[in-house]
Coordinates of C-alpha atoms and ligand atoms in Angstrom, one line a residue:
M8 CA -45.9 40.3 -37.9
S9 CA -42.7 38.4 -38.5
I10 CA -42.6 35.5 -41.0
N11 CA -42.2 33.1 -38.1
D12 CA -45.1 34.3 -36.0
K13 CA -47.2 32.0 -38.1
H14 CA -47.8 28.3 -37.3
L15 CA -44.6 26.4 -37.3
S16 CA -44.1 23.4 -39.6
E17 CA -44.2 19.9 -37.9
V18 CA -40.4 19.4 -38.6
E19 CA -39.7 22.5 -36.4
R20 CA -41.4 20.7 -33.5
I21 CA -39.4 17.5 -34.2
K22 CA -36.1 19.3 -34.3
A23 CA -36.9 21.2 -31.0
A24 CA -37.9 18.0 -29.3
S25 CA -34.9 15.9 -30.6
Q26 CA -32.6 16.4 -27.7
G27 CA -29.6 17.5 -29.9
L28 CA -30.7 15.4 -32.8
R29 CA -31.0 12.1 -30.8
G30 CA -34.8 11.7 -31.1
T31 CA -35.7 8.2 -30.2
L32 CA -33.3 6.7 -32.7
L33 CA -31.7 4.2 -30.4
E34 CA -35.1 2.8 -29.6
S35 CA -36.1 2.8 -33.2
L36 CA -32.9 0.9 -34.2
H37 CA -33.6 -1.8 -31.6
N38 CA -37.2 -2.2 -32.5
P39 CA -37.4 -5.7 -34.2
V40 CA -41.1 -5.3 -35.2
T41 CA -40.5 -3.1 -38.2
G42 CA -37.8 -2.3 -40.6
A43 CA -38.5 1.3 -40.3
V44 CA -37.6 4.0 -37.7
G45 CA -40.3 5.9 -35.7
E46 CA -42.2 8.7 -37.6
D47 CA -40.3 11.6 -36.0
D48 CA -37.0 9.7 -36.3
V49 CA -37.5 9.7 -40.1
Q50 CA -36.7 13.4 -39.9
V51 CA -34.0 13.2 -37.1
I52 CA -32.1 10.5 -39.0
K53 CA -31.6 12.8 -41.9
F54 CA -29.3 15.0 -39.8
H55 CA -27.0 12.0 -39.5
G56 CA -26.8 11.8 -43.3
I57 CA -29.3 8.9 -43.6
Y58 CA -32.6 8.7 -45.4
Q59 CA -35.3 6.1 -44.8
Q60 CA -36.6 4.7 -48.2
D61 CA -38.2 1.7 -49.5
N62 CA -37.7 -0.2 -52.7
R63 CA -40.4 1.2 -54.9
D64 CA -40.0 -1.6 -57.5
L65 CA -41.3 -4.0 -54.8
R66 CA -44.2 -1.8 -53.4
V67 CA -47.1 -3.5 -55.1
E68 CA -45.8 -7.1 -54.6
R69 CA -45.1 -6.3 -50.8
H70 CA -48.6 -4.8 -50.5
Q71 CA -50.3 -7.8 -52.2
Q72 CA -48.3 -10.1 -49.8
K73 CA -49.6 -7.9 -46.9
L74 CA -46.1 -7.0 -45.9
E75 CA -44.8 -3.7 -44.9
P76 CA -42.8 -1.8 -47.6
L77 CA -39.2 -3.2 -48.0
Y78 CA -37.8 -0.4 -45.8
Q79 CA -34.1 0.4 -46.4
F80 CA -31.8 3.3 -45.9
M81 CA -29.6 5.5 -47.9
A82 CA -26.4 6.9 -46.2
R83 CA -24.6 10.0 -47.8
L84 CA -21.1 10.8 -47.0
R85 CA -19.9 14.2 -45.8
L86 CA -17.0 14.7 -48.1
P87 CA -15.9 18.4 -48.5
G88 CA -14.4 19.0 -52.0
G89 CA -15.1 15.4 -52.9
V90 CA -11.7 14.1 -52.0
L91 CA -10.9 10.5 -50.9
S92 CA -7.8 8.3 -50.6
G93 CA -7.5 5.0 -52.5
K94 CA -7.8 3.1 -49.2
Q95 CA -11.0 5.0 -48.4
W96 CA -12.4 4.1 -51.8
L97 CA -11.6 0.5 -51.1
A98 CA -13.2 0.7 -47.8
L99 CA -16.4 2.1 -49.3
S100 CA -16.5 -0.6 -51.9
D101 CA -16.1 -3.2 -49.2
I102 CA -19.0 -1.6 -47.1
A103 CA -21.2 -1.5 -50.2
H104 CA -20.7 -5.2 -50.8
T105 CA -21.0 -6.3 -47.2
Y106 CA -24.0 -4.1 -46.1
G107 CA -25.4 -2.2 -49.0
S108 CA -26.7 -2.8 -52.5
G109 CA -23.2 -3.6 -54.0
S110 CA -23.0 -0.2 -55.7
L111 CA -21.7 3.3 -54.8
R112 CA -23.5 6.2 -56.2
I113 CA -21.4 9.4 -56.9
T114 CA -23.7 12.4 -56.3
S115 CA -24.1 15.8 -58.0
R116 CA -22.6 17.3 -54.9
Q117 CA -19.4 15.5 -55.1
S118 CA -20.3 12.8 -52.5
I119 CA -21.1 9.2 -52.4
Q120 CA -24.4 7.5 -51.4
L121 CA -24.7 3.9 -50.2
H122 CA -28.1 2.6 -51.0
G123 CA -30.1 -0.5 -49.8
L124 CA -28.9 -0.7 -46.1
F125 CA -31.3 -2.4 -43.8
K126 CA -31.9 -0.9 -40.4
S127 CA -29.8 -3.5 -38.7
Q128 CA -26.9 -2.7 -40.9
L129 CA -26.7 1.0 -40.2
Q130 CA -24.6 0.9 -37.1
P131 CA -22.0 -1.6 -38.6
T132 CA -22.0 0.6 -41.7
L133 CA -21.2 3.8 -39.9
Q134 CA -18.7 2.1 -37.7
A135 CA -16.9 0.7 -40.8
L136 CA -17.0 4.3 -42.3
D137 CA -15.6 5.6 -39.1
K138 CA -12.7 3.2 -39.3
A139 CA -11.9 4.5 -42.7
L140 CA -12.0 8.1 -41.4
L141 CA -15.3 8.8 -43.1
D142 CA -18.6 9.9 -41.8
T143 CA -22.1 11.1 -42.9
V144 CA -22.6 13.8 -40.3
S145 CA -24.8 16.6 -41.6
A146 CA -24.8 15.2 -45.1
C147 CA -28.7 15.8 -45.0
G148 CA -31.1 17.7 -42.8
D149 CA -31.6 21.4 -42.1
V150 CA -27.9 22.3 -41.8
N151 CA -25.1 23.2 -44.1
R152 CA -24.6 20.3 -46.5
N153 CA -21.5 19.0 -48.2
V154 CA -19.3 21.9 -49.1
I155 CA -18.4 21.4 -52.8
A156 CA -15.4 22.8 -54.7
S157 CA -14.3 22.7 -58.3
A158 CA -12.6 19.4 -59.1
A159 CA -10.5 21.2 -61.8
P160 CA -7.8 22.3 -62.1
Q161 CA -7.0 19.1 -60.1
G162 CA -3.4 19.4 -59.5
S163 CA -2.4 23.0 -59.0
A164 CA -1.3 24.7 -55.7
F165 CA -4.2 27.0 -56.3
H166 CA -6.7 24.3 -56.3
A167 CA -5.1 22.9 -53.0
E168 CA -5.7 26.2 -51.4
V169 CA -9.3 26.3 -52.5
Y170 CA -9.9 22.8 -51.3
A171 CA -8.4 23.8 -47.9
W172 CA -11.1 26.6 -47.6
A173 CA -13.9 24.1 -48.5
K174 CA -12.7 21.9 -45.6
K175 CA -12.5 25.0 -43.2
I176 CA -16.0 26.1 -44.2
A177 CA -17.4 22.7 -43.7
A178 CA -15.7 22.4 -40.2
H179 CA -16.8 25.8 -39.2
L180 CA -20.5 25.1 -39.9
L181 CA -20.6 21.6 -38.4
P182 CA -23.2 21.0 -35.8
Q183 CA -21.6 20.3 -32.3
T184 CA -23.9 17.6 -31.0
H185 CA -22.4 14.3 -30.0
A186 CA -25.4 12.4 -31.0
Y187 CA -23.7 10.9 -34.1
H188 CA -20.9 9.3 -32.0
E189 CA -23.4 8.2 -29.4
I190 CA -25.9 6.6 -31.6
W191 CA -23.8 5.1 -34.3
L192 CA -20.3 4.5 -32.9
D193 CA -19.8 4.0 -29.1
G194 CA -23.2 4.3 -27.4
Q195 CA -21.6 6.6 -24.8
R196 CA -23.9 9.5 -23.8
V197 CA -21.7 12.6 -23.6
T198 CA -23.2 15.6 -21.8
D199 CA -23.6 18.4 -24.4
T200 CA -26.1 21.1 -24.4
E201 CA -29.1 20.4 -26.7
E202 CA -28.8 23.9 -28.1
D203 CA -26.2 24.0 -30.8
P204 CA -24.0 27.2 -30.5
L205 CA -24.4 28.0 -34.2
Y206 CA -27.7 26.4 -35.2
G207 CA -29.6 26.8 -31.9
L208 CA -32.3 24.4 -30.9
T209 CA -34.2 24.2 -34.2
Y210 CA -31.2 24.3 -36.7
L211 CA -32.0 26.0 -40.0
P212 CA -35.4 26.5 -41.6
R213 CA -34.2 24.2 -44.5
K214 CA -31.1 22.8 -46.1
F215 CA -28.3 25.1 -46.9
K216 CA -25.7 24.6 -49.6
I217 CA -22.2 26.2 -50.3
A218 CA -19.9 25.8 -53.3
I219 CA -16.5 27.3 -54.3
A220 CA -15.9 27.6 -58.0
V221 CA -12.5 28.0 -59.6
P222 CA -12.8 29.9 -62.8
P223 CA -12.8 29.2 -65.7
H224 CA -14.6 26.0 -64.5
N225 CA -18.0 26.2 -63.0
D226 CA -18.4 22.5 -62.5
V227 CA -20.0 23.2 -59.2
D228 CA -22.8 25.3 -60.8
V229 CA -21.9 28.1 -58.2
F230 CA -25.1 30.2 -59.0
T231 CA -27.4 27.4 -57.9
Q232 CA -26.1 27.5 -54.3
D233 CA -27.6 29.3 -51.3
L234 CA -24.0 30.7 -50.9
G235 CA -21.4 30.5 -53.6
F236 CA -17.7 31.7 -53.6
I237 CA -15.9 32.3 -56.8
A238 CA -12.2 32.0 -56.2
I239 CA -10.2 34.9 -57.6
N240 CA -6.7 34.1 -58.9
E241 CA -4.5 37.0 -59.4
G242 CA -0.9 36.3 -60.4
G243 CA -1.4 32.7 -59.5
R244 CA -2.4 33.7 -56.0
L245 CA -5.8 33.2 -54.2
V246 CA -6.6 36.8 -53.4
G247 CA -10.1 36.1 -52.3
F248 CA -13.6 35.2 -53.4
N249 CA -16.6 36.9 -55.0
V250 CA -19.6 36.1 -52.8
C251 CA -22.8 34.9 -54.5
V252 CA -26.1 34.7 -52.5
G253 CA -29.6 33.3 -53.1
G254 CA -29.4 30.4 -55.5
G255 CA -31.5 27.3 -55.4
L256 CA -33.3 25.1 -57.9
G257 CA -36.1 23.2 -56.2
R258 CA -39.6 23.8 -57.3
S259 CA -43.0 21.9 -57.4
H260 CA -45.3 21.3 -60.3
N261 CA -48.4 23.6 -60.2
K262 CA -46.9 25.8 -57.4
P263 CA -45.8 29.1 -59.1
D264 CA -44.5 30.5 -55.9
T265 CA -41.7 27.9 -56.0
Y266 CA -39.0 28.5 -58.5
P267 CA -35.4 28.1 -59.4
R268 CA -33.3 31.1 -58.8
L269 CA -29.7 31.9 -59.6
A270 CA -27.6 33.6 -57.0
D271 CA -26.6 37.2 -57.2
V272 CA -22.9 38.3 -57.1
C273 CA -22.9 40.6 -54.1
G274 CA -19.2 41.6 -53.7
F275 CA -15.7 40.4 -52.9
C276 CA -14.0 39.2 -49.7
I277 CA -10.5 38.3 -48.8
P278 CA -9.9 34.6 -47.7
E279 CA -9.7 35.5 -44.1
Q280 CA -13.3 36.9 -44.3
V281 CA -14.8 33.7 -45.7
L282 CA -15.8 32.0 -42.5
G283 CA -17.4 35.2 -41.2
I284 CA -19.4 35.6 -44.3
A285 CA -20.5 31.9 -44.4
E286 CA -21.6 32.2 -40.8
A287 CA -23.4 35.5 -41.2
V288 CA -25.3 34.4 -44.4
L289 CA -26.2 31.2 -42.6
T290 CA -27.4 32.8 -39.4
T291 CA -29.4 35.5 -41.3
Q292 CA -31.1 32.6 -43.0
R293 CA -31.5 30.9 -39.7
D294 CA -33.2 33.9 -38.2
H295 CA -35.2 35.1 -41.1
G296 CA -36.1 32.0 -43.1
D297 CA -39.8 30.8 -43.2
R298 CA -40.2 28.2 -40.6
G299 CA -44.0 27.7 -41.3
D300 CA -44.0 26.6 -44.9
R301 CA -41.1 24.4 -45.9
S302 CA -41.8 25.0 -49.6
Q303 CA -40.8 28.6 -48.9
A304 CA -38.0 28.1 -46.5
R305 CA -35.0 28.1 -48.6
L306 CA -32.7 31.1 -48.5
K307 CA -33.6 32.2 -52.1
Y308 CA -37.1 32.9 -50.8
T309 CA -35.8 34.7 -47.8
V310 CA -33.7 36.9 -50.1
D311 CA -36.6 37.6 -52.4
R312 CA -38.9 38.4 -49.5
M313 CA -36.5 40.7 -47.6
G314 CA -34.9 42.1 -50.7
L315 CA -31.3 41.4 -51.6
A316 CA -30.0 44.8 -50.3
V317 CA -31.7 44.3 -46.9
F318 CA -30.6 40.8 -46.7
M319 CA -26.9 41.7 -47.4
E320 CA -27.1 44.7 -45.0
E321 CA -28.1 42.2 -42.2
V322 CA -25.1 40.1 -43.3
R323 CA -22.9 43.1 -43.1
Q324 CA -24.1 43.9 -39.6
R325 CA -23.3 40.4 -38.5
T326 CA -19.8 40.3 -40.0
G327 CA -19.0 43.9 -39.1
F328 CA -17.4 44.5 -42.4
P329 CA -18.7 45.4 -45.9
L330 CA -17.9 43.5 -49.1
S331 CA -15.7 45.1 -51.6
P332 CA -16.8 45.4 -55.2
S333 CA -16.8 42.1 -56.9
R334 CA -13.8 41.2 -59.1
P335 CA -14.0 40.2 -62.8
F336 CA -14.3 36.4 -63.5
H337 CA -14.9 34.4 -66.5
F338 CA -16.4 30.9 -66.8
E339 CA -15.8 28.6 -69.8
T340 CA -17.1 25.2 -68.7
S341 CA -19.5 23.6 -66.3
G342 CA -18.9 20.0 -67.5
D343 CA -15.9 17.8 -66.9
R344 CA -12.9 17.4 -69.1
F345 CA -12.3 13.6 -69.6
G346 CA -9.1 11.7 -70.1
W347 CA -5.5 12.6 -69.1
L348 CA -4.5 16.1 -68.0
E349 CA -1.1 17.1 -66.9
N350 CA -0.7 19.0 -63.6
D351 CA 1.7 21.8 -62.7
D352 CA 3.7 19.5 -60.4
G353 CA 4.6 16.9 -63.0
T354 CA 1.8 14.5 -62.0
A355 CA -1.3 13.8 -64.1
C356 CA -5.0 13.4 -63.5
L357 CA -7.4 10.9 -65.3
T358 CA -11.1 11.9 -65.3
L359 CA -13.3 9.0 -66.0
F360 CA -16.9 9.3 -67.0
I361 CA -19.2 7.3 -64.7
P362 CA -22.5 6.5 -66.4
G363 CA -25.2 7.9 -64.2
G364 CA -22.7 8.3 -61.3
R365 CA -23.4 4.6 -60.5
V366 CA -20.4 2.5 -59.6
V367 CA -21.4 -1.1 -60.0
D368 CA -20.3 -4.3 -61.7
I369 CA -22.9 -5.0 -64.3
D370 CA -23.5 -8.8 -65.0
G371 CA -22.3 -9.4 -68.5
G372 CA -21.5 -5.7 -68.8
L373 CA -18.8 -3.3 -67.7
P374 CA -17.0 -4.4 -64.4
L375 CA -16.8 -0.7 -63.3
M376 CA -16.6 -1.3 -59.6
S377 CA -13.9 -4.0 -59.9
G378 CA -12.0 -1.8 -62.3
L379 CA -12.1 1.3 -60.0
D380 CA -11.2 -1.0 -57.0
A381 CA -8.1 -2.2 -59.0
L382 CA -7.1 1.4 -59.8
A383 CA -7.6 2.4 -56.2
R384 CA -5.4 -0.5 -55.1
L385 CA -2.4 0.6 -57.1
H386 CA -2.8 4.4 -57.0
H387 CA -1.1 6.3 -54.2
G388 CA -2.6 9.8 -54.8
E389 CA -6.2 11.0 -54.4
I390 CA -9.5 10.1 -55.9
R391 CA -11.7 13.1 -56.5
L392 CA -15.4 13.2 -57.2
T393 CA -16.9 15.8 -59.5
C394 CA -20.2 17.6 -59.2
N395 CA -21.2 16.0 -62.6
Q396 CA -21.1 12.6 -60.9
N397 CA -17.8 11.6 -62.4
L398 CA -14.4 10.5 -60.9
V399 CA -10.9 11.7 -61.1
I400 CA -7.8 9.7 -60.3
A401 CA -5.7 12.6 -59.2
G402 CA -2.0 13.1 -58.7
I403 CA -0.8 10.2 -60.8
A404 CA 3.1 10.0 -60.7
P405 CA 4.7 9.4 -64.2
S406 CA 5.9 6.0 -62.8
E407 CA 2.3 4.9 -62.1
R408 CA 0.8 5.8 -65.5
A409 CA 1.7 2.7 -67.5
Q410 CA 0.2 0.5 -64.8
I411 CA -3.0 2.6 -64.7
E412 CA -3.4 2.4 -68.4
D413 CA -3.0 -1.5 -68.2
E414 CA -5.7 -1.7 -65.6
L415 CA -8.0 0.5 -67.7
R416 CA -7.7 -1.8 -70.6
E417 CA -7.9 -4.9 -68.4
Y418 CA -11.3 -3.8 -67.0
R419 CA -12.4 -2.2 -70.4
L420 CA -12.7 1.2 -68.7
D421 CA -10.8 2.8 -71.5
G422 CA -14.0 2.5 -73.5
L423 CA -15.5 5.1 -71.2
L424 CA -13.1 7.7 -72.7
G425 CA -14.3 7.5 -76.2
L426 CA -18.0 8.1 -75.8
A427 CA -20.1 10.7 -77.6
P428 CA -20.2 14.1 -75.7
I429 CA -24.0 13.9 -75.6
R430 CA -23.5 11.0 -73.1
T431 CA -20.5 12.2 -71.1
Q432 CA -22.0 15.7 -70.5
A433 CA -25.4 14.3 -69.5
M434 CA -26.6 13.9 -65.9
A435 CA -29.6 12.2 -64.3
C436 CA -30.7 12.2 -60.6
V437 CA -31.2 8.8 -58.8
A438 CA -35.0 8.8 -59.0
L439 CA -36.6 5.3 -59.0
P440 CA -36.5 2.8 -57.3
T441 CA -35.1 4.5 -54.2
C442 CA -36.2 8.1 -54.2
P443 CA -39.6 8.5 -52.5
L444 CA -40.2 11.7 -54.5
A445 CA -39.7 10.5 -58.0
M446 CA -42.6 10.8 -60.4
A447 CA -40.7 9.3 -63.3
E448 CA -37.5 7.4 -64.1
A449 CA -34.2 9.3 -64.5
E450 CA -30.9 7.4 -63.8
R451 CA -32.3 4.2 -65.3
Y452 CA -34.0 5.8 -68.3
L453 CA -31.5 8.4 -69.3
P454 CA -29.2 6.0 -71.3
V455 CA -32.3 4.7 -73.2
F456 CA -33.3 8.3 -74.2
L457 CA -29.7 9.2 -75.1
D458 CA -29.5 6.2 -77.4
R459 CA -32.3 7.7 -79.4
L460 CA -31.1 11.3 -79.1
E461 CA -27.6 10.2 -80.2
T462 CA -29.1 8.5 -83.3
L463 CA -31.1 11.7 -84.1
L464 CA -27.9 13.8 -83.7
S465 CA -26.0 11.5 -86.0
E466 CA -28.7 11.8 -88.6
I467 CA -28.6 15.6 -88.5
G468 CA -24.8 15.8 -88.5
L469 CA -24.5 16.9 -84.9
K470 CA -22.9 13.8 -83.4
S471 CA -20.0 15.6 -81.9
E472 CA -22.1 18.4 -80.4
A473 CA -21.5 18.5 -76.6
L474 CA -25.1 19.3 -75.9
T475 CA -26.0 19.2 -72.1
V476 CA -29.0 17.1 -71.3
R477 CA -30.0 16.7 -67.6
M478 CA -32.9 14.6 -66.5
T479 CA -34.7 14.4 -63.1
G480 CA -37.6 12.3 -61.9
C481 CA -39.3 15.2 -60.3
P482 CA -39.1 19.1 -60.2
N483 CA -36.7 19.2 -57.2
G484 CA -33.8 19.6 -59.5
C485 CA -31.2 17.2 -58.0
A486 CA -29.3 16.9 -61.3
R487 CA -29.7 20.6 -61.8
P488 CA -31.8 20.3 -65.0
Y489 CA -32.8 24.0 -65.0
L490 CA -29.3 24.9 -66.3
A491 CA -29.1 22.3 -69.1
E492 CA -29.6 23.0 -72.8
I493 CA -32.1 20.3 -72.7
G494 CA -33.7 19.7 -69.3
L495 CA -36.1 16.8 -68.8
V496 CA -38.2 17.1 -65.6
G497 CA -40.3 14.1 -64.6
K498 CA -44.0 14.7 -64.3
A499 CA -45.6 11.2 -64.3
P500 CA -44.3 7.7 -65.3
G501 CA -42.9 8.2 -68.8
L502 CA -43.7 11.9 -69.0
Y503 CA -41.4 14.8 -68.8
D504 CA -41.5 18.6 -69.1
L505 CA -39.0 19.8 -71.6
Y506 CA -36.9 22.8 -70.7
L507 CA -34.7 24.5 -73.3
G508 CA -32.1 27.2 -73.5
G509 CA -29.5 26.8 -70.7
D510 CA -25.9 27.7 -71.5
R511 CA -22.9 25.6 -71.0
V512 CA -21.4 27.6 -68.1
G513 CA -24.2 27.8 -65.6
L514 CA -25.0 31.5 -66.0
R515 CA -28.5 31.2 -67.3
L516 CA -31.6 29.2 -66.3
N517 CA -33.5 27.4 -69.1
T518 CA -37.2 27.9 -69.9
L519 CA -40.2 25.6 -69.9
Y520 CA -40.9 24.8 -73.5
R521 CA -43.4 21.9 -73.5
E522 CA -45.1 19.9 -70.8
A523 CA -45.7 16.2 -70.1
L524 CA -44.1 14.7 -73.2
D525 CA -43.4 11.0 -73.7
E526 CA -40.3 9.7 -75.5
E527 CA -41.8 10.0 -79.0
A528 CA -43.1 13.4 -78.4
L529 CA -39.7 14.6 -76.9
L530 CA -37.9 13.4 -80.0
T531 CA -40.4 14.9 -82.5
T532 CA -40.4 18.1 -80.6
L533 CA -36.6 18.3 -80.5
R534 CA -36.0 17.2 -84.2
P535 CA -37.1 20.4 -86.0
L536 CA -35.3 22.6 -83.4
L537 CA -32.1 20.7 -83.8
L538 CA -32.5 20.8 -87.6
R539 CA -32.9 24.5 -87.5
F540 CA -29.9 24.8 -85.2
A541 CA -27.8 22.6 -87.4
S542 CA -28.5 24.8 -90.5
K543 CA -28.7 28.3 -88.9
H544 CA -26.4 28.5 -85.9
R545 CA -23.5 31.0 -85.8
P546 CA -20.0 29.6 -85.7
G547 CA -19.3 28.4 -82.2
E548 CA -22.9 29.0 -81.0
T549 CA -24.4 26.3 -78.8
F550 CA -27.9 24.9 -79.0
G551 CA -28.9 26.5 -75.7
D552 CA -27.7 29.9 -76.9
F553 CA -29.3 29.4 -80.3
V554 CA -32.8 28.7 -78.9
H555 CA -32.4 31.5 -76.3
R556 CA -31.4 34.0 -79.1
H557 CA -34.3 33.0 -81.4
D558 CA -38.0 33.5 -80.6
V559 CA -38.3 29.8 -79.8
L560 CA -38.8 30.3 -76.1
Q561 CA -41.6 32.2 -74.3
T562 CA -40.6 35.3 -72.4
D563 CA -39.0 34.2 -69.2
S564 CA -39.8 34.4 -65.5
N565 CA -38.2 37.2 -63.4
H566 CA -35.9 34.7 -61.9
N567 CA -34.1 34.0 -65.1
H568 CA -31.4 36.6 -64.9
V569 CA -27.6 36.6 -65.5
P570 CA -26.4 36.7 -62.0
M571 CA -24.2 39.8 -62.1
K572 CA -26.4 42.3 -60.1
T573 CA -24.8 43.8 -57.1
P574 CA -27.0 45.2 -54.3
Ligands
SRM24 FE1 -31.6 16.2 -54.0 C1 -34.3 15.6 -52.1 C2 -31.0 13.0 -54.3 C3 -28.5 17.1 -55.2 C4 -32.7 19.5 -54.6 N1 -32.5 14.5 -53.2 C5 -33.6 14.5 -52.4 C6 -33.8 13.1 -51.9 C7 -33.1 13.0 -50.6 C8 -35.2 12.6 -51.7 C9 -35.8 12.8 -50.4 O1 -35.9 14.0 -49.9 O2 -36.3 11.8 -49.8 C10 -33.1 12.3 -53.0 C11 -32.5 10.9 -52.7 C12 -32.6 10.0 -53.8 C13 -32.0 8.7 -53.6 O3 -32.6 7.6 -53.6 O4 -30.7 8.6 -53.5 C14 -32.1 13.4 -53.6 N2 -30.0 15.2 -54.5 C15 -30.0 13.9 -54.6 C16 -28.7 13.4 -55.3 C17 -28.2 12.1 -54.9 C18 -28.9 13.5 -56.8 C19 -27.9 12.7 -57.7 O5 -28.4 12.0 -58.4 O6 -26.7 13.0 -57.6 C20 -27.8 14.6 -55.0 C21 -27.2 14.4 -53.6 C22 -26.2 15.7 -53.3 C23 -25.3 15.4 -52.1 O7 -24.3 14.6 -52.2 O8 -25.5 16.2 -51.1 C24 -28.8 15.7 -54.9 N3 -30.7 18.0 -54.6 C25 -29.5 18.0 -55.2 C26 -29.4 19.3 -55.9 C27 -28.2 19.7 -56.7 C28 -27.2 20.5 -55.9 O9 -27.3 20.6 -54.7 O10 -26.3 21.0 -56.5 C29 -30.6 20.0 -55.7 C30 -31.0 21.4 -56.4 C31 -30.3 22.5 -55.8 C32 -31.1 23.0 -54.6 O11 -30.9 22.5 -53.5 O12 -32.0 23.8 -54.8 C33 -31.4 19.1 -54.9 N4 -33.2 17.3 -53.4 C34 -33.5 18.6 -53.7 C35 -34.8 19.0 -53.3 C36 -35.5 20.3 -53.5 C37 -35.1 21.3 -52.5 C38 -35.9 22.7 -52.6 O13 -35.3 23.6 -52.2 O14 -37.1 22.5 -52.9 C39 -35.2 17.9 -52.5 C40 -36.6 17.7 -51.8 C41 -36.6 18.5 -50.5 O15 -35.5 18.8 -50.0 O16 -37.7 18.6 -49.9 C42 -34.2 16.8 -52.6
SF4_25 FE1 -35.7 12.3 -56.3 FE2 -36.6 14.4 -57.5 FE3 -34.3 14.5 -56.5 FE4 -34.7 13.1 -58.6 S1 -34.9 15.2 -58.6 S2 -33.5 12.4 -56.8 S3 -36.7 12.2 -58.3 S4 -36.1 14.3 -55.4

């Protein structure tokens, strides 16, 4: 019996009946009785890069007033490689103020989310995005998601080549339906077949993610992707990519058959083979992924069920060529390097830390949005987003630099450059109030927790330690907490599971250390470990490596391996 002979999940029925991802969205949009879209359309709209949400802070109040939840939508951009022009940034800022919550959220996949859009604002929002040559096609749903690529080194010709491949892969794997144009832009029904030439009628069993890393930077966390490419630079030339298959982080509490898994390095390909490999891995997952149980549907489970060697043999048959042996590579960082960096071509880049990835003007606080708007107005180069939710003003000409420095001071953004590394290396997912799956706070609570952790580190003499802390509001792993030296995974309001022992380059998963701790318990648990680290660590050793080396952690799951195996 094949894996898909069993009962198909409800989402499979919805996709098959969606008429090329149209569903009944047009009717839903024009239904004045509710702020929501129809039940099936909640699934269909995701393929257009949009999620239906409600403001969870207001749930109880709305319920007491006998009102339906305050339905609102989040729109996520498709932005391969995370590159925007200054003009596009300004358009986004304008859209956020006109239709959204007045903030832009830089995501852990190098994209931007607009939150707080009401149903009636969706069409105008997507039309305004279209005018700025931006869209949200396939930013969510059971398709290939935003293709991400290292944001560093920002200015080299090598990086430009890698970025071009990210765009080519994204274009190659884009669904062909005209539904997006029809529903959001011009309303004209174009005759197209309902069966996508690549994805078929029911698309993929689950989301599919691709990244390209440019060593020595693993800012994309390449081993957490369904399919990862590691760009190989020989003599300054892009000679090809190591191919990594089978990564993914999502898991559920109390469901041991769900787990994070790092991808395996399966071999090497030349650039001209990349599109073929991406298509073959994607279609192997399309045909062999579990369509009955969505918690088992990601490619990592398909790989573990089939066996890596069998999976890769299927890929080989589809491409018609074998992979060559993988080439040596070396990662030194997975975080961002902040401040000014000179590029090969005489220009410079300025990487700015964006707290929680949230770009907003805070009343009486930092005017971050206005400041970035001012920079976008005067900057003629690109703006790049990083997979650590930060932002790079890229390609700054020497003549621009003084003006940019003036604006930084004017809007007090220069203050973001001098923060303690414990803050700038940290990451949190969105969580409350918009994420329906959040069990605890993350983005809003991380700064509070870091205040206390920073004080503790100062007391112990570890203030300048660039420890990685990643926090999520549930075990789905959106801020990639399972790679952090200290990973905090929400279990219930105010309670977090504590994971320890990740490295700083994304080669090792951390391990569950203690469950369901509140703030006090987290700090009292961490204190003796940090004290021991402060007095006993080897020169240059990180906290994650230290706890991993010592008998602090329990023996690990089978899935916590350094991803260097070849089939
Ligand atoms: Fe995520 C679902 C936010 C990166 C694993 N993620 C969600 C949703 C859409 C909740 C939902 O399904 O209704 C969250 C929306 C919250 C909100 O209000 O905005 C959400 N995920 C995010 C973002 C915005 C986190 C952030 O703070 O930056 C990231 C958007 C990325 C993008 O631009 O495309 C984001 N999500 C990730 C990552 C990290 C990555 O891709 O590098 C992961 C872990 C890697 C992986 O996929 O395994 C991730 N998100 C999930 C999962 C678990 C998937 C699984 O295999 O089990 C879910 C839940 C699901 O799909 O059922 C999820
Ligand atoms: Fe929501 Fe959980 Fe993802 Fe955080 S990790 S954004 S709480 S789904």
